Amino acid sequence: MPIKPFTHSPIRLLTALYYDPIKKTLGQVFNRTPWLRRLFYHLLDLLLLRTWHVHRELRQWAKGRTQESLHILDAGSGYGQYTYWLSGLSAKWNILAVDVKDDQVADSNRFFRQIGRRNVQFAVQDLVLYQEPNSFDLALSVDVMEHILEDVEVFRNIHASLKDGGMLLISTPSDQGGSDVHDDGETSFIEEHVRDGYNIREIQHKLSTAGFERIEARYAYGEPGQISWRLSMKYPILMLGKSRLFFILLPFYYAVVFPFCLLLNWLDARTVHDSGTGLIVKAWK
């Protein structure tokens, strides 16, 4: 996977270099006990605006289906928080969560066994290669596609893996300032992104090329969401990139900004945005 060269300020370079280690450190801290991991998931659900938008779409999809035996693919599961949330809606749903990181997959399998959710399995898979024809009723891809160069191949694989009528739900940065890129000369706030964000028509075209017949796309992260993201994510990561000592100050920082972030997230999730730094896309086979 190609990595773009850094040509800008030391702050941006430092942030990019330390973003992934910070994520790993947080994962290690909250992975010590099942109780801490559950707490971590709940904190992510509250703080991360994308979760508010994704949960809204998933609730709509789940209406009237909790008693059905359905199969779900979490395509790029990360920490596993969306698999955790979905598996809590219905024990009749079978969820396969795939990711390329062996350690995260192993940790997640161990955690879900500990809490007794036998309807969940994590596996190491490359989405560019993975395909399970006509197997899933729902596929979920949250903040994944901006990391994968061969995006149309992934869309084709997911399309083939869905049953007829199955839906793919995507959350990804847009080209309206996604990845914290606002000018042509800037590079991504997140070093492992291979694209700064999708044009809304571009991703619709790529999904259509992959075989999806019905596609709906809307903006997320309007003005309220962008302010919330800076307060809840960008500024803390900048501080932690300078010194890990800021971990000690984080609880006090969030005690101040957390109520404002909740209000801003609530406003963003309930507003129709003409533009935004994120995209929520639904596509049906």
GROMACS .gro file of C-alpha atoms in nm:
model
  285
    1MET     CA    1   0.000   0.000   0.000
    2PRO     CA    2   0.165   0.329  -0.108
    3ILE     CA    3   0.232   0.593   0.155
    4LYS     CA    4   0.236   0.958   0.053
    5PRO     CA    5   0.547   1.162   0.131
    6PHE     CA    6   0.517   1.422   0.405
    7THR     CA    7   0.602   1.770   0.288
    8HIS     CA    8   0.439   1.990   0.549
    9SER     CA    9   0.467   2.116   0.904
   10PRO     CA   10   0.642   1.923   1.185
   11ILE     CA   11   0.312   1.912   1.375
   12ARG     CA   12   0.143   1.730   1.086
   13LEU     CA   13   0.438   1.494   1.048
   14LEU     CA   14   0.448   1.421   1.421
   15THR     CA   15   0.075   1.360   1.426
   16ALA     CA   16   0.093   1.121   1.134
   17LEU     CA   17   0.380   0.925   1.284
   18TYR     CA   18   0.213   0.884   1.623
   19TYR     CA   19  -0.150   0.825   1.526
   20ASP     CA   20  -0.130   0.446   1.485
   21PRO     CA   21   0.084   0.388   1.799
   22ILE     CA   22  -0.165   0.597   1.998
   23LYS     CA   23  -0.449   0.376   1.874
   24LYS     CA   24  -0.251   0.067   1.973
   25THR     CA   25  -0.179   0.207   2.318
   26LEU     CA   26  -0.546   0.283   2.379
   27GLY     CA   27  -0.638  -0.066   2.264
   28GLN     CA   28  -0.386  -0.223   2.502
   29VAL     CA   29  -0.511  -0.019   2.798
   30PHE     CA   30  -0.876  -0.107   2.746
   31ASN     CA   31  -0.812  -0.468   2.647
   32ARG     CA   32  -0.698  -0.572   2.994
   33THR     CA   33  -1.041  -0.692   3.110
   34PRO     CA   34  -1.378  -0.750   2.937
   35TRP     CA   35  -1.528  -0.474   3.154
   36LEU     CA   36  -1.271  -0.220   3.033
   37ARG     CA   37  -1.324  -0.322   2.673
   38ARG     CA   38  -1.700  -0.277   2.704
   39LEU     CA   39  -1.634   0.068   2.855
   40PHE     CA   40  -1.402   0.147   2.563
   41TYR     CA   41  -1.674   0.054   2.313
   42HIS     CA   42  -1.930   0.275   2.488
   43LEU     CA   43  -1.688   0.569   2.495
   44LEU     CA   44  -1.620   0.525   2.123
   45ASP     CA   45  -1.994   0.514   2.056
   46LEU     CA   46  -2.040   0.846   2.232
   47LEU     CA   47  -1.731   1.031   2.108
   48LEU     CA   48  -1.702   0.920   1.746
   49LEU     CA   49  -1.955   1.103   1.530
   50ARG     CA   50  -1.934   0.839   1.258
   51THR     CA   51  -2.082   0.594   1.508
   52TRP     CA   52  -2.389   0.813   1.554
   53HIS     CA   53  -2.450   0.811   1.178
   54VAL     CA   54  -2.372   0.440   1.133
   55HIS     CA   55  -2.593   0.333   1.424
   56ARG     CA   56  -2.877   0.540   1.283
   57GLU     CA   57  -2.858   0.357   0.950
   58LEU     CA   58  -2.818   0.017   1.117
   59ARG     CA   59  -3.124   0.072   1.337
   60GLN     CA   60  -3.326   0.147   1.026
   61TRP     CA   61  -3.196  -0.168   0.854
   62ALA     CA   62  -3.260  -0.383   1.164
   63LYS     CA   63  -3.629  -0.290   1.205
   64GLY     CA   64  -3.835  -0.610   1.192
   65ARG     CA   65  -3.528  -0.831   1.140
   66THR     CA   66  -3.405  -0.910   1.490
   67GLN     CA   67  -3.584  -1.246   1.493
   68GLU     CA   68  -3.447  -1.353   1.153
   69SER     CA   69  -3.138  -1.568   1.108
   70LEU     CA   70  -2.918  -1.328   0.913
   71HIS     CA   71  -2.551  -1.320   0.814
   72ILE     CA   72  -2.346  -1.001   0.847
   73LEU     CA   73  -1.996  -0.911   0.727
   74ASP     CA   74  -1.799  -0.647   0.917
   75ALA     CA   75  -1.549  -0.566   0.643
   76GLY     CA   76  -1.254  -0.407   0.822
   77SER     CA   77  -1.359  -0.456   1.182
   78GLY     CA   78  -1.078  -0.270   1.363
   79TYR     CA   79  -1.140  -0.280   1.738
   80GLY     CA   80  -1.468  -0.467   1.679
   81GLN     CA   81  -1.701  -0.204   1.825
   82TYR     CA   82  -1.957  -0.228   1.543
   83THR     CA   83  -1.961  -0.607   1.564
   84TYR     CA   84  -2.015  -0.575   1.939
   85TRP     CA   85  -2.306  -0.334   1.889
   86LEU     CA   86  -2.469  -0.546   1.617
   87SER     CA   87  -2.429  -0.872   1.807
   88GLY     CA   88  -2.613  -0.709   2.098
   89LEU     CA   89  -2.919  -0.641   1.880
   90SER     CA   90  -2.990  -1.007   1.802
   91ALA     CA   91  -2.838  -1.339   1.905
   92LYS     CA   92  -2.983  -1.487   1.584
   93TRP     CA   93  -2.750  -1.288   1.362
   94ASN     CA   94  -2.424  -1.454   1.262
   95ILE     CA   95  -2.145  -1.202   1.221
   96LEU     CA   96  -1.812  -1.253   1.048
   97ALA     CA   97  -1.569  -0.968   1.123
   98VAL     CA   98  -1.254  -0.954   0.911
   99ASP     CA   99  -0.941  -0.742   0.937
  100VAL     CA  100  -0.579  -0.758   0.819
  101LYS     CA  101  -0.429  -0.713   1.168
  102ASP     CA  102  -0.361  -1.050   1.332
  103ASP     CA  103  -0.331  -0.912   1.685
  104GLN     CA  104  -0.664  -0.730   1.672
  105VAL     CA  105  -0.838  -1.038   1.534
  106ALA     CA  106  -0.691  -1.261   1.808
  107ASP     CA  107  -0.780  -1.010   2.083
  108SER     CA  108  -1.133  -0.974   1.951
  109ASN     CA  109  -1.196  -1.349   1.928
  110ARG     CA  110  -1.077  -1.387   2.287
  111PHE     CA  111  -1.298  -1.103   2.411
  112PHE     CA  112  -1.614  -1.226   2.239
  113ARG     CA  113  -1.558  -1.576   2.376
  114GLN     CA  114  -1.516  -1.428   2.723
  115ILE     CA  115  -1.850  -1.248   2.705
  116GLY     CA  116  -2.027  -1.551   2.556
  117ARG     CA  117  -2.126  -1.413   2.216
  118ARG     CA  118  -2.094  -1.730   2.011
  119ASN     CA  119  -2.261  -1.580   1.705
  120VAL     CA  120  -1.946  -1.378   1.628
  121GLN     CA  121  -1.623  -1.485   1.461
  122PHE     CA  122  -1.319  -1.274   1.369
  123ALA     CA  123  -1.082  -1.376   1.091
  124VAL     CA  124  -0.774  -1.238   0.915
  125GLN     CA  125  -0.868  -1.151   0.557
  126ASP     CA  126  -0.757  -0.912   0.284
  127LEU     CA  127  -1.066  -0.741   0.141
  128VAL     CA  128  -0.898  -0.707  -0.197
  129LEU     CA  129  -0.896  -1.088  -0.218
  130TYR     CA  130  -1.178  -1.201   0.011
  131GLN     CA  131  -1.502  -1.318  -0.146
  132GLU     CA  132  -1.777  -1.548  -0.014
  133PRO     CA  133  -2.044  -1.562  -0.287
  134ASN     CA  134  -2.409  -1.504  -0.191
  135SER     CA  135  -2.346  -1.534   0.183
  136PHE     CA  136  -2.437  -1.208   0.360
  137ASP     CA  137  -2.751  -1.002   0.414
  138LEU     CA  138  -2.553  -0.697   0.527
  139ALA     CA  139  -2.196  -0.578   0.483
  140LEU     CA  140  -2.050  -0.295   0.688
  141SER     CA  141  -1.742  -0.092   0.599
  142VAL     CA  142  -1.665   0.190   0.842
  143ASP     CA  143  -1.359   0.409   0.774
  144VAL     CA  144  -1.194   0.136   0.568
  145MET     CA  145  -1.208   0.229   0.200
  146GLU     CA  146  -0.983   0.534   0.240
  147HIS     CA  147  -0.707   0.288   0.335
  148ILE     CA  148  -0.739   0.063   0.027
  149LEU     CA  149  -0.608   0.159  -0.316
  150GLU     CA  150  -0.794  -0.118  -0.502
  151ASP     CA  151  -1.135   0.002  -0.389
  152VAL     CA  152  -1.336  -0.117  -0.691
  153GLU     CA  153  -1.202  -0.469  -0.641
  154VAL     CA  154  -1.323  -0.458  -0.281
  155PHE     CA  155  -1.665  -0.332  -0.390
  156ARG     CA  156  -1.687  -0.617  -0.644
  157ASN     CA  157  -1.594  -0.873  -0.380
  158ILE     CA  158  -1.852  -0.741  -0.136
  159HIS     CA  159  -2.117  -0.727  -0.408
  160ALA     CA  160  -2.048  -1.091  -0.493
  161SER     CA  161  -2.057  -1.184  -0.124
  162LEU     CA  162  -2.397  -1.028  -0.063
  163LYS     CA  163  -2.721  -1.214  -0.116
  164ASP     CA  164  -2.974  -1.065  -0.357
  165GLY     CA  165  -3.128  -0.766  -0.182
  166GLY     CA  166  -2.833  -0.741   0.058
  167MET     CA  167  -2.702  -0.400   0.158
  168LEU     CA  168  -2.355  -0.250   0.192
  169LEU     CA  169  -2.318   0.040   0.438
  170ILE     CA  170  -2.009   0.260   0.406
  171SER     CA  171  -1.873   0.542   0.620
  172THR     CA  172  -1.572   0.720   0.467
  173PRO     CA  173  -1.419   1.069   0.438
  174SER     CA  174  -1.539   1.296   0.158
  175ASP     CA  175  -1.339   1.526  -0.066
  176GLN     CA  176  -1.490   1.827   0.114
  177GLY     CA  177  -1.215   1.831   0.377
  178GLY     CA  178  -1.214   1.465   0.478
  179SER     CA  179  -0.895   1.335   0.642
  180ASP     CA  180  -0.845   1.698   0.752
  181VAL     CA  181  -0.732   1.797   0.400
  182HIS     CA  182  -0.871   2.133   0.289
  183ASP     CA  183  -0.628   2.249   0.017
  184ASP     CA  184  -0.463   2.083  -0.283
  185GLY     CA  185  -0.118   2.110  -0.122
  186GLU     CA  186  -0.208   1.939   0.204
  187THR     CA  187  -0.157   1.576   0.298
  188SER     CA  188  -0.381   1.358   0.510
  189PHE     CA  189  -0.403   1.393   0.888
  190ILE     CA  190  -0.393   1.011   0.894
  191GLU     CA  191  -0.075   0.873   0.743
  192GLU     CA  192  -0.213   0.542   0.619
  193HIS     CA  193  -0.488   0.695   0.402
  194VAL     CA  194  -0.433   0.632   0.030
  195ARG     CA  195  -0.695   0.892  -0.064
  196ASP     CA  196  -0.801   1.204   0.122
  197GLY     CA  197  -1.170   1.148   0.055
  198TYR     CA  198  -1.428   1.048  -0.204
  199ASN     CA  199  -1.623   1.276  -0.429
  200ILE     CA  200  -1.985   1.176  -0.374
  201ARG     CA  201  -2.041   1.106  -0.745
  202GLU     CA  202  -1.710   0.917  -0.767
  203ILE     CA  203  -1.801   0.660  -0.503
  204GLN     CA  204  -2.148   0.617  -0.652
  205HIS     CA  205  -1.991   0.551  -0.992
  206LYS     CA  206  -1.742   0.301  -0.849
  207LEU     CA  207  -2.018   0.112  -0.667
  208SER     CA  208  -2.225   0.105  -0.985
  209THR     CA  209  -1.923  -0.027  -1.176
  210ALA     CA  210  -1.892  -0.302  -0.913
  211GLY     CA  211  -2.249  -0.414  -0.983
  212PHE     CA  212  -2.464  -0.235  -0.725
  213GLU     CA  213  -2.796  -0.126  -0.872
  214ARG     CA  214  -2.941   0.109  -0.608
  215ILE     CA  215  -2.712   0.356  -0.432
  216GLU     CA  216  -2.785   0.631  -0.180
  217ALA     CA  217  -2.519   0.872  -0.053
  218ARG     CA  218  -2.532   1.166   0.186
  219TYR     CA  219  -2.289   1.395   0.365
  220ALA     CA  220  -2.201   1.369   0.733
  221TYR     CA  221  -1.968   1.581   0.944
  222GLY     CA  222  -2.122   1.917   0.863
  223GLU     CA  223  -2.029   2.223   1.068
  224PRO     CA  224  -2.135   2.078   1.406
  225GLY     CA  225  -1.955   1.751   1.334
  226GLN     CA  226  -1.634   1.917   1.223
  227ILE     CA  227  -1.614   2.118   1.546
  228SER     CA  228  -1.684   1.804   1.750
  229TRP     CA  229  -1.415   1.608   1.563
  230ARG     CA  230  -1.152   1.873   1.632
  231LEU     CA  231  -1.241   1.886   2.002
  232SER     CA  232  -1.277   1.512   2.059
  233MET     CA  233  -1.014   1.367   1.824
  234LYS     CA  234  -0.776   1.605   1.649
  235TYR     CA  235  -0.660   1.819   1.940
  236PRO     CA  236  -0.611   1.526   2.183
  237ILE     CA  237  -0.410   1.337   1.919
  238LEU     CA  238  -0.196   1.644   1.855
  239MET     CA  239  -0.125   1.668   2.228
  240LEU     CA  240  -0.046   1.297   2.260
  241GLY     CA  241   0.178   1.321   1.955
  242LYS     CA  242   0.391   1.572   2.141
  243SER     CA  243   0.410   1.378   2.467
  244ARG     CA  244   0.250   1.067   2.616
  245LEU     CA  245   0.229   1.263   2.943
  246PHE     CA  246  -0.089   1.413   2.802
  247PHE     CA  247  -0.257   1.077   2.874
  248ILE     CA  248  -0.269   1.197   3.235
  249LEU     CA  249  -0.448   1.517   3.133
  250LEU     CA  250  -0.697   1.353   2.897
  251PRO     CA  251  -0.965   1.280   3.160
  252PHE     CA  252  -0.966   1.645   3.268
  253TYR     CA  253  -0.972   1.764   2.906
  254TYR     CA  254  -1.268   1.542   2.818
  255ALA     CA  255  -1.450   1.639   3.137
  256VAL     CA  256  -1.467   1.991   2.990
  257VAL     CA  257  -1.532   1.921   2.619
  258PHE     CA  258  -1.738   1.601   2.640
  259PRO     CA  259  -2.082   1.766   2.694
  260PHE     CA  260  -2.022   2.002   2.401
  261CYS     CA  261  -1.915   1.710   2.177
  262LEU     CA  262  -2.230   1.514   2.264
  263LEU     CA  263  -2.450   1.811   2.170
  264LEU     CA  264  -2.259   1.870   1.846
  265ASN     CA  265  -2.279   1.501   1.752
  266TRP     CA  266  -2.653   1.500   1.820
  267LEU     CA  267  -2.701   1.805   1.599
  268ASP     CA  268  -2.490   1.666   1.317
  269ALA     CA  269  -2.668   1.328   1.312
  270ARG     CA  270  -3.006   1.499   1.284
  271THR     CA  271  -2.920   1.754   1.017
  272VAL     CA  272  -2.926   1.720   0.640
  273HIS     CA  273  -2.594   1.859   0.516
  274ASP     CA  274  -2.533   2.016   0.174
  275SER     CA  275  -2.167   1.926   0.219
  276GLY     CA  276  -1.952   1.766   0.485
  277THR     CA  277  -1.618   1.600   0.548
  278GLY     CA  278  -1.774   1.254   0.570
  279LEU     CA  279  -1.996   1.035   0.354
  280ILE     CA  280  -2.258   0.777   0.450
  281VAL     CA  281  -2.330   0.549   0.156
  282LYS     CA  282  -2.580   0.263   0.118
  283ALA     CA  283  -2.576   0.028  -0.180
  284TRP     CA  284  -2.799  -0.271  -0.254
  285LYS     CA  285  -2.737  -0.580  -0.465
   0.00000   0.00000   0.00000
